[in-house]
PDB file of C-alpha atoms in Angstrom:
ATOM      1  CA  UNK K   3      -7.790  -3.899  13.474  1.00 81.00           C
ATOM      2  CA  UNK K   4      -5.260  -0.799  12.512  1.00 83.00           C
ATOM      3  CA  UNK K   5      -7.136   1.362  13.774  1.00 91.00           C
ATOM      4  CA  UNK K   6      -7.623   3.583  10.642  1.00 95.00           C
ATOM      5  CA  UNK K   7     -11.695   3.823   9.452  1.00 96.00           C
ATOM      6  CA  UNK K   8     -12.787   4.312   6.228  1.00 97.00           C
ATOM      7  CA  UNK K   9     -16.485   5.201   4.699  1.00 97.00           C
ATOM      8  CA  UNK K  10     -18.418   3.847   3.410  1.00 97.00           C
ATOM      9  CA  UNK K  11     -17.391   0.420   2.745  1.00 95.00           C
ATOM     10  CA  UNK K  12     -18.800   0.219  -0.736  1.00 96.00           C
ATOM     11  CA  UNK K  13     -20.164   2.861  -2.887  1.00 97.00           C
ATOM     12  CA  UNK K  14     -22.227   2.179  -6.195  1.00 97.00           C
ATOM     13  CA  UNK K  15     -22.826   5.235  -8.421  1.00 97.00           C
ATOM     14  CA  UNK K  16     -23.190   6.289 -11.848  1.00 97.00           C
ATOM     15  CA  UNK K  17     -21.000   8.259 -14.316  1.00 98.00           C
ATOM     16  CA  UNK K  18     -20.428  11.568 -14.298  1.00 97.00           C
ATOM     17  CA  UNK K  19     -21.469  11.756 -10.241  1.00 98.00           C
ATOM     18  CA  UNK K  20     -19.329  13.346  -7.420  1.00 98.00           C
ATOM     19  CA  UNK K  21     -18.237  11.187  -4.293  1.00 98.00           C
ATOM     20  CA  UNK K  22     -16.856  11.926  -1.080  1.00 98.00           C
ATOM     21  CA  UNK K  23     -15.166   8.969   0.826  1.00 98.00           C
ATOM     22  CA  UNK K  24     -13.995   9.695   4.073  1.00 98.00           C
ATOM     23  CA  UNK K  25     -10.614   8.322   6.286  1.00 98.00           C
ATOM     24  CA  UNK K  26      -9.703   8.519  10.241  1.00 98.00           C
ATOM     25  CA  UNK K  27      -6.228   8.130  10.904  1.00 96.00           C
ATOM     26  CA  UNK K  28      -5.147   6.312  13.617  1.00 94.00           C
ATOM     27  CA  UNK K  29      -4.989   8.304  16.608  1.00 93.00           C
ATOM     28  CA  UNK K  30      -1.793  10.070  17.126  1.00 89.00           C
ATOM     29  CA  UNK K  31      -0.675   9.828  13.226  1.00 91.00           C
ATOM     30  CA  UNK K  32      -0.590  13.122  11.324  1.00 91.00           C
ATOM     31  CA  UNK K  33       0.340  12.043   8.144  1.00 90.00           C
ATOM     32  CA  UNK K  34      -2.441  10.729   5.560  1.00 93.00           C
ATOM     33  CA  UNK K  35      -2.327   8.900   2.495  1.00 93.00           C
ATOM     34  CA  UNK K  36      -4.614   7.718  -0.288  1.00 95.00           C
ATOM     35  CA  UNK K  37      -4.129   4.981  -2.735  1.00 94.00           C
ATOM     36  CA  UNK K  38      -6.037   3.577  -5.752  1.00 96.00           C
ATOM     37  CA  UNK K  39      -6.047  -0.199  -6.401  1.00 93.00           C
ATOM     38  CA  UNK K  40      -7.279  -1.576  -9.466  1.00 91.00           C
ATOM     39  CA  UNK K  41      -6.928  -4.638 -11.467  1.00 84.00           C
ATOM     40  CA  UNK K  42      -4.963  -2.978 -14.009  1.00 83.00           C
ATOM     41  CA  UNK K  43      -3.122  -0.249 -12.717  1.00 84.00           C
ATOM     42  CA  UNK K  44      -2.307  -2.309  -9.390  1.00 87.00           C
ATOM     43  CA  UNK K  45      -1.405  -0.240  -6.468  1.00 90.00           C
ATOM     44  CA  UNK K  46      -1.375   3.600  -6.807  1.00 91.00           C
ATOM     45  CA  UNK K  47      -0.029   6.482  -4.446  1.00 90.00           C
ATOM     46  CA  UNK K  48      -2.374   9.071  -4.965  1.00 94.00           C
ATOM     47  CA  UNK K  49      -1.784  11.694  -2.479  1.00 93.00           C
ATOM     48  CA  UNK K  50      -0.610  12.777   1.231  1.00 91.00           C
ATOM     49  CA  UNK K  51      -1.419  14.991   3.750  1.00 92.00           C
ATOM     50  CA  UNK K  52       0.904  15.925   6.765  1.00 89.00           C
ATOM     51  CA  UNK K  53      -0.596  17.928   9.682  1.00 91.00           C
ATOM     52  CA  UNK K  54      -2.960  19.172   7.275  1.00 94.00           C
ATOM     53  CA  UNK K  55      -1.080  20.303   4.398  1.00 92.00           C
ATOM     54  CA  UNK K  56      -0.501  18.624   1.027  1.00 92.00           C
ATOM     55  CA  UNK K  57       2.933  17.001   1.450  1.00 88.00           C
ATOM     56  CA  UNK K  58       3.275  15.353  -2.117  1.00 86.00           C
ATOM     57  CA  UNK K  59       0.841  14.115  -5.280  1.00 88.00           C
ATOM     58  CA  UNK K  60       0.854  10.958  -7.077  1.00 87.00           C
ATOM     59  CA  UNK K  61      -0.988   9.669 -10.143  1.00 82.00           C
ATOM     60  CA  UNK K  62      -4.164  11.935  -8.675  1.00 92.00           C
ATOM     61  CA  UNK K  63      -6.513  13.002 -11.524  1.00 94.00           C
ATOM     62  CA  UNK K  64      -7.621  16.604 -11.926  1.00 96.00           C
ATOM     63  CA  UNK K  65     -10.850  15.581 -11.587  1.00 97.00           C
ATOM     64  CA  UNK K  66      -9.929  14.033  -7.750  1.00 97.00           C
ATOM     65  CA  UNK K  67      -9.337  16.078  -5.057  1.00 97.00           C
ATOM     66  CA  UNK K  68      -8.308  15.471  -1.252  1.00 97.00           C
ATOM     67  CA  UNK K  69      -7.993  17.564   1.670  1.00 97.00           C
ATOM     68  CA  UNK K  70      -7.082  17.158   5.618  1.00 97.00           C
ATOM     69  CA  UNK K  71      -9.126  18.894   8.037  1.00 97.00           C
ATOM     70  CA  UNK K  72      -8.053  20.062  11.712  1.00 96.00           C
ATOM     71  CA  UNK K  73      -8.965  17.167  13.558  1.00 95.00           C
ATOM     72  CA  UNK K  74      -6.795  15.046  10.878  1.00 96.00           C
ATOM     73  CA  UNK K  75      -9.210  13.325   9.300  1.00 97.00           C
ATOM     74  CA  UNK K  76      -9.313  12.989   5.258  1.00 98.00           C
ATOM     75  CA  UNK K  77     -11.757  13.017   2.824  1.00 98.00           C
ATOM     76  CA  UNK K  78     -11.113  12.255  -0.833  1.00 98.00           C
ATOM     77  CA  UNK K  79     -13.462  13.862  -3.431  1.00 98.00           C
ATOM     78  CA  UNK K  80     -13.824  12.046  -6.804  1.00 98.00           C
ATOM     79  CA  UNK K  81     -15.854  14.218  -9.234  1.00 97.00           C
ATOM     80  CA  UNK K  82     -17.089  13.515 -13.074  1.00 97.00           C
ATOM     81  CA  UNK K  83     -16.737   9.793 -12.736  1.00 98.00           C
ATOM     82  CA  UNK K  84     -16.167   7.263 -15.284  1.00 97.00           C
ATOM     83  CA  UNK K  85     -16.284   3.530 -15.485  1.00 96.00           C
ATOM     84  CA  UNK K  86     -12.655   3.313 -15.150  1.00 95.00           C
ATOM     85  CA  UNK K  87     -12.584   5.112 -11.691  1.00 96.00           C
ATOM     86  CA  UNK K  88     -14.111   1.433 -10.509  1.00 97.00           C
ATOM     87  CA  UNK K  89     -11.474   0.544  -7.694  1.00 96.00           C
ATOM     88  CA  UNK K  90     -10.699   0.285  -3.877  1.00 95.00           C
ATOM     89  CA  UNK K  91      -9.722   3.173  -2.554  1.00 97.00           C
ATOM     90  CA  UNK K  92      -7.174   2.856   0.253  1.00 96.00           C
ATOM     91  CA  UNK K  93      -6.587   5.419   3.257  1.00 96.00           C
ATOM     92  CA  UNK K  94      -3.256   4.679   5.268  1.00 94.00           C
ATOM     93  CA  UNK K  95      -1.812   7.136   7.743  1.00 92.00           C
ATOM     94  CA  UNK K  96       1.658   7.261   9.968  1.00 88.00           C
ATOM     95  CA  UNK K  97       2.496   9.172  12.949  1.00 83.00           C
ATOM     96  CA  UNK K  98       5.691  10.732  10.617  1.00 71.00           C
ATOM     97  CA  UNK K  99       5.543  11.620   6.941  1.00 61.00           C
ATOM     98  CA  UNK K 100       8.412  10.077   5.869  1.00 59.00           C
ATOM     99  CA  UNK K 101       8.119   6.182   4.931  1.00 52.00           C
ATOM    100  CA  UNK K 102      11.561   5.282   6.543  1.00 52.00           C
ATOM    101  CA  UNK K 103      10.577   6.762   9.700  1.00 57.00           C
ATOM    102  CA  UNK K 104       7.553   4.996  10.670  1.00 60.00           C
ATOM    103  CA  UNK K 105       4.785   2.235   9.308  1.00 78.00           C
ATOM    104  CA  UNK K 106       2.066   3.447   7.527  1.00 86.00           C
ATOM    105  CA  UNK K 107      -1.487   1.729   8.570  1.00 90.00           C
ATOM    106  CA  UNK K 108      -3.984   1.099   6.031  1.00 92.00           C
ATOM    107  CA  UNK K 109      -7.936   1.046   6.353  1.00 94.00           C
ATOM    108  CA  UNK K 110     -10.339  -1.532   5.097  1.00 93.00           C
ATOM    109  CA  UNK K 111     -10.532   0.343   1.817  1.00 95.00           C
ATOM    110  CA  UNK K 112     -13.523   1.493  -0.180  1.00 97.00           C
ATOM    111  CA  UNK K 113     -14.783  -0.141  -2.825  1.00 96.00           C
ATOM    112  CA  UNK K 114     -15.980   2.407  -5.433  1.00 97.00           C
ATOM    113  CA  UNK K 115     -18.363   0.739  -8.283  1.00 97.00           C
ATOM    114  CA  UNK K 116     -19.335   3.163 -11.247  1.00 97.00           C
ATOM    115  CA  UNK K 117     -21.734   1.975 -13.367  1.00 96.00           C
TER     116      UNK K 117
ATOM    117  CA  UNK Q  11      11.594   6.486 -12.430  1.00 79.00           C
ATOM    118  CA  UNK Q  12      11.109   4.421  -9.178  1.00 84.00           C
ATOM    119  CA  UNK Q  13       9.887   1.250  -9.631  1.00 90.00           C
ATOM    120  CA  UNK Q  14       9.284  -2.672  -8.271  1.00 94.00           C
ATOM    121  CA  UNK Q  15       9.155  -5.729  -9.868  1.00 96.00           C
ATOM    122  CA  UNK Q  16       7.810  -8.639  -8.407  1.00 95.00           C
ATOM    123  CA  UNK Q  17       6.920 -12.032  -9.755  1.00 89.00           C
ATOM    124  CA  UNK Q  18       3.750 -12.809 -11.221  1.00 83.00           C
ATOM    125  CA  UNK Q  19       1.546 -15.137  -9.204  1.00 85.00           C
ATOM    126  CA  UNK Q  20      -0.648 -16.727  -8.711  1.00 94.00           C
ATOM    127  CA  UNK Q  21       1.729 -19.047  -6.419  1.00 96.00           C
ATOM    128  CA  UNK Q  22       0.441 -22.098  -5.193  1.00 97.00           C
ATOM    129  CA  UNK Q  23       2.084 -24.188  -2.388  1.00 97.00           C
ATOM    130  CA  UNK Q  24       1.490 -27.089  -0.087  1.00 97.00           C
ATOM    131  CA  UNK Q  25       1.459 -26.661   3.064  1.00 97.00           C
ATOM    132  CA  UNK Q  26       4.810 -26.735   4.666  1.00 96.00           C
ATOM    133  CA  UNK Q  27       6.537 -25.955   1.523  1.00 97.00           C
ATOM    134  CA  UNK Q  28       9.595 -23.331   1.138  1.00 97.00           C
ATOM    135  CA  UNK Q  29       8.122 -19.968  -0.338  1.00 97.00           C
ATOM    136  CA  UNK Q  30      10.422 -17.340  -2.260  1.00 97.00           C
ATOM    137  CA  UNK Q  31       9.010 -14.304  -3.743  1.00 97.00           C
ATOM    138  CA  UNK Q  32      11.251 -12.276  -5.595  1.00 97.00           C
ATOM    139  CA  UNK Q  33      11.259  -8.617  -6.040  1.00 97.00           C
ATOM    140  CA  UNK Q  34      13.513  -6.150  -7.784  1.00 97.00           C
ATOM    141  CA  UNK Q  35      13.646  -2.853  -7.840  1.00 95.00           C
ATOM    142  CA  UNK Q  36      14.935   0.543  -9.570  1.00 93.00           C
ATOM    143  CA  UNK Q  37      15.518   3.629  -7.507  1.00 87.00           C
ATOM    144  CA  UNK Q  38      17.076   7.227  -7.638  1.00 80.00           C
ATOM    145  CA  UNK Q  39      18.615   7.684  -3.956  1.00 77.00           C
ATOM    146  CA  UNK Q  40      18.632   5.006  -1.326  1.00 80.00           C
ATOM    147  CA  UNK Q  41      15.503   3.483  -0.757  1.00 87.00           C
ATOM    148  CA  UNK Q  42      13.578   1.803   2.243  1.00 88.00           C
ATOM    149  CA  UNK Q  43      11.907  -1.398   1.301  1.00 92.00           C
ATOM    150  CA  UNK Q  44       9.298  -3.072   2.510  1.00 93.00           C
ATOM    151  CA  UNK Q  45       6.659  -6.356   2.163  1.00 96.00           C
ATOM    152  CA  UNK Q  46       3.183  -5.722   2.793  1.00 95.00           C
ATOM    153  CA  UNK Q  47       0.368  -8.265   2.880  1.00 96.00           C
ATOM    154  CA  UNK Q  48      -3.222  -8.296   2.067  1.00 93.00           C
ATOM    155  CA  UNK Q  49      -5.698 -11.120   3.289  1.00 92.00           C
ATOM    156  CA  UNK Q  50      -8.938 -11.215   1.865  1.00 87.00           C
ATOM    157  CA  UNK Q  51     -11.531  -8.295   2.320  1.00 83.00           C
ATOM    158  CA  UNK Q  52      -8.946  -6.631   4.355  1.00 86.00           C
ATOM    159  CA  UNK Q  53      -6.464  -3.497   3.994  1.00 88.00           C
ATOM    160  CA  UNK Q  54      -2.836  -3.611   3.750  1.00 92.00           C
ATOM    161  CA  UNK Q  55      -0.377  -4.845   6.485  1.00 92.00           C
ATOM    162  CA  UNK Q  56       3.167  -4.126   7.047  1.00 91.00           C
ATOM    163  CA  UNK Q  57       4.859  -7.896   7.173  1.00 95.00           C
ATOM    164  CA  UNK Q  58       8.781  -6.704   7.582  1.00 95.00           C
ATOM    165  CA  UNK Q  59      11.133  -3.500   6.102  1.00 92.00           C
ATOM    166  CA  UNK Q  60      14.519  -2.692   5.791  1.00 93.00           C
ATOM    167  CA  UNK Q  61      15.880   0.634   5.466  1.00 88.00           C
ATOM    168  CA  UNK Q  62      19.509  -0.263   4.150  1.00 88.00           C
ATOM    169  CA  UNK Q  63      21.922  -2.156   2.313  1.00 92.00           C
ATOM    170  CA  UNK Q  64      22.407  -5.717   4.134  1.00 95.00           C
ATOM    171  CA  UNK Q  65      19.394  -5.357   6.439  1.00 94.00           C
ATOM    172  CA  UNK Q  66      17.481  -8.382   6.980  1.00 97.00           C
ATOM    173  CA  UNK Q  67      13.787  -7.876   7.876  1.00 96.00           C
ATOM    174  CA  UNK Q  68      11.840 -10.805   9.596  1.00 97.00           C
ATOM    175  CA  UNK Q  69       8.587 -11.140  11.103  1.00 96.00           C
ATOM    176  CA  UNK Q  70       6.203 -14.176  11.456  1.00 95.00           C
ATOM    177  CA  UNK Q  71       9.201 -16.779  10.049  1.00 97.00           C
ATOM    178  CA  UNK Q  72       9.204 -14.411   6.971  1.00 98.00           C
ATOM    179  CA  UNK Q  73      12.489 -13.184   6.006  1.00 98.00           C
ATOM    180  CA  UNK Q  74      14.090 -10.467   3.537  1.00 98.00           C
ATOM    181  CA  UNK Q  75      17.385  -9.212   3.032  1.00 98.00           C
ATOM    182  CA  UNK Q  76      17.761  -6.110   1.337  1.00 96.00           C
ATOM    183  CA  UNK Q  77      20.726  -6.477  -1.372  1.00 96.00           C
ATOM    184  CA  UNK Q  78      21.996  -3.251  -2.962  1.00 93.00           C
ATOM    185  CA  UNK Q  79      23.819  -4.994  -5.415  1.00 94.00           C
ATOM    186  CA  UNK Q  80      21.326  -7.268  -7.079  1.00 95.00           C
ATOM    187  CA  UNK Q  81      18.820  -4.630  -6.332  1.00 95.00           C
ATOM    188  CA  UNK Q  82      16.822  -7.254  -4.787  1.00 97.00           C
ATOM    189  CA  UNK Q  83      14.571  -7.798  -1.704  1.00 97.00           C
ATOM    190  CA  UNK Q  84      13.120 -11.711  -2.331  1.00 98.00           C
ATOM    191  CA  UNK Q  85      11.035 -12.388   0.158  1.00 98.00           C
ATOM    192  CA  UNK Q  86      11.142 -16.309   1.998  1.00 98.00           C
ATOM    193  CA  UNK Q  87       9.830 -18.753   4.559  1.00 98.00           C
ATOM    194  CA  UNK Q  88      10.869 -21.943   5.370  1.00 97.00           C
ATOM    195  CA  UNK Q  89       7.506 -23.357   6.115  1.00 96.00           C
ATOM    196  CA  UNK Q  90       4.191 -21.936   4.699  1.00 97.00           C
ATOM    197  CA  UNK Q  91       0.953 -22.504   6.308  1.00 97.00           C
ATOM    198  CA  UNK Q  92      -2.928 -22.501   4.555  1.00 96.00           C
ATOM    199  CA  UNK Q  93      -3.301 -18.744   7.194  1.00 95.00           C
ATOM    200  CA  UNK Q  94      -0.652 -17.417   5.216  1.00 97.00           C
ATOM    201  CA  UNK Q  95      -2.479 -17.150   2.031  1.00 96.00           C
ATOM    202  CA  UNK Q  96      -2.564 -14.134   0.749  1.00 96.00           C
ATOM    203  CA  UNK Q  97      -1.146 -11.024  -1.517  1.00 95.00           C
ATOM    204  CA  UNK Q  98       1.997 -10.044  -1.008  1.00 97.00           C
ATOM    205  CA  UNK Q  99       3.244  -6.879  -2.066  1.00 96.00           C
ATOM    206  CA  UNK Q 100       7.333  -5.458  -2.483  1.00 96.00           C
ATOM    207  CA  UNK Q 101       7.387  -1.900  -2.121  1.00 93.00           C
ATOM    208  CA  UNK Q 102       9.766   1.055  -1.379  1.00 90.00           C
ATOM    209  CA  UNK Q 103       9.691   4.567  -0.349  1.00 85.00           C
ATOM    210  CA  UNK Q 104      13.064   6.794  -1.333  1.00 75.00           C
ATOM    211  CA  UNK Q 105      11.461   9.687   0.270  1.00 65.00           C
ATOM    212  CA  UNK Q 106      12.217  11.488   3.743  1.00 57.00           C
ATOM    213  CA  UNK Q 107      11.239  14.083   5.688  1.00 51.00           C
ATOM    214  CA  UNK Q 108       7.751  14.671   5.720  1.00 49.00           C
ATOM    215  CA  UNK Q 109       7.247  13.103   1.989  1.00 60.00           C
ATOM    216  CA  UNK Q 110       6.463   9.146   2.408  1.00 66.00           C
ATOM    217  CA  UNK Q 111       4.628   7.444  -0.367  1.00 79.00           C
ATOM    218  CA  UNK Q 112       4.864   3.992  -1.283  1.00 86.00           C
ATOM    219  CA  UNK Q 113       5.533   2.574  -4.405  1.00 88.00           C
ATOM    220  CA  UNK Q 114       4.533  -0.867  -5.127  1.00 91.00           C
ATOM    221  CA  UNK Q 115       5.099  -3.800  -7.159  1.00 94.00           C
ATOM    222  CA  UNK Q 116       1.865  -5.510  -8.642  1.00 93.00           C
ATOM    223  CA  UNK Q 117       1.334  -8.026  -5.977  1.00 94.00           C
ATOM    224  CA  UNK Q 118       1.985 -11.885  -5.547  1.00 96.00           C
ATOM    225  CA  UNK Q 119      -1.101 -14.190  -4.846  1.00 95.00           C
ATOM    226  CA  UNK Q 120      -0.142 -16.698  -2.315  1.00 97.00           C
ATOM    227  CA  UNK Q 121      -2.453 -19.865  -1.948  1.00 97.00           C
ATOM    228  CA  UNK Q 122      -1.124 -22.798   0.358  1.00 97.00           C
ATOM    229  CA  UNK Q 123      -3.485 -25.976   0.296  1.00 96.00           C
ATOM    230  CA  UNK Q 124      -3.408 -28.547   3.141  1.00 95.00           C
TER     231      UNK Q 124
END
């Protein structure tokens, strides 16, 4: 158990809908990262927050947004969902922001299926 | 841009066989290099890392050496077990300070048969 929790574990929804994925980092970790894992694209970085502020953006679509709250949990919002958004979404956390400074701990993921 | 290329899988080995999974990278600057492992139905776990050239990361019998001259970070294990069956991801990060996202290879699925 990495100490990172993600809810829900599975999510099935229809095209055009909006969903929110939630992540609670390990106690004491300030950084939260979101990654998308799909068969065709592999593991792709979406966005990073550090102590409530956005720090880095990867291949995140405009239909997707995220935030980190004062208690450091994070939410990833996916809207106007398309079939291609079906994927496993991972959250990771680390004490610091720099990957070379600290290990990233991954949650178990949320499997999103868009029908 | 920065990228990681690792050997295509799946790789199927018999128990106690020698394992090598090749990984090469392209990066601006001086990256830190990582191997993560994903067991079925779970998230990724850091297996080992190396932060500068010639560093050797090791854990649970796995080893990888950061080779700057060949831009490689190949994963090796002398004797694999059935419990090593998983997907292995090579990754890098070139960022410091408070920015630290990882760039992953496509993953290599390893199956170890008894």
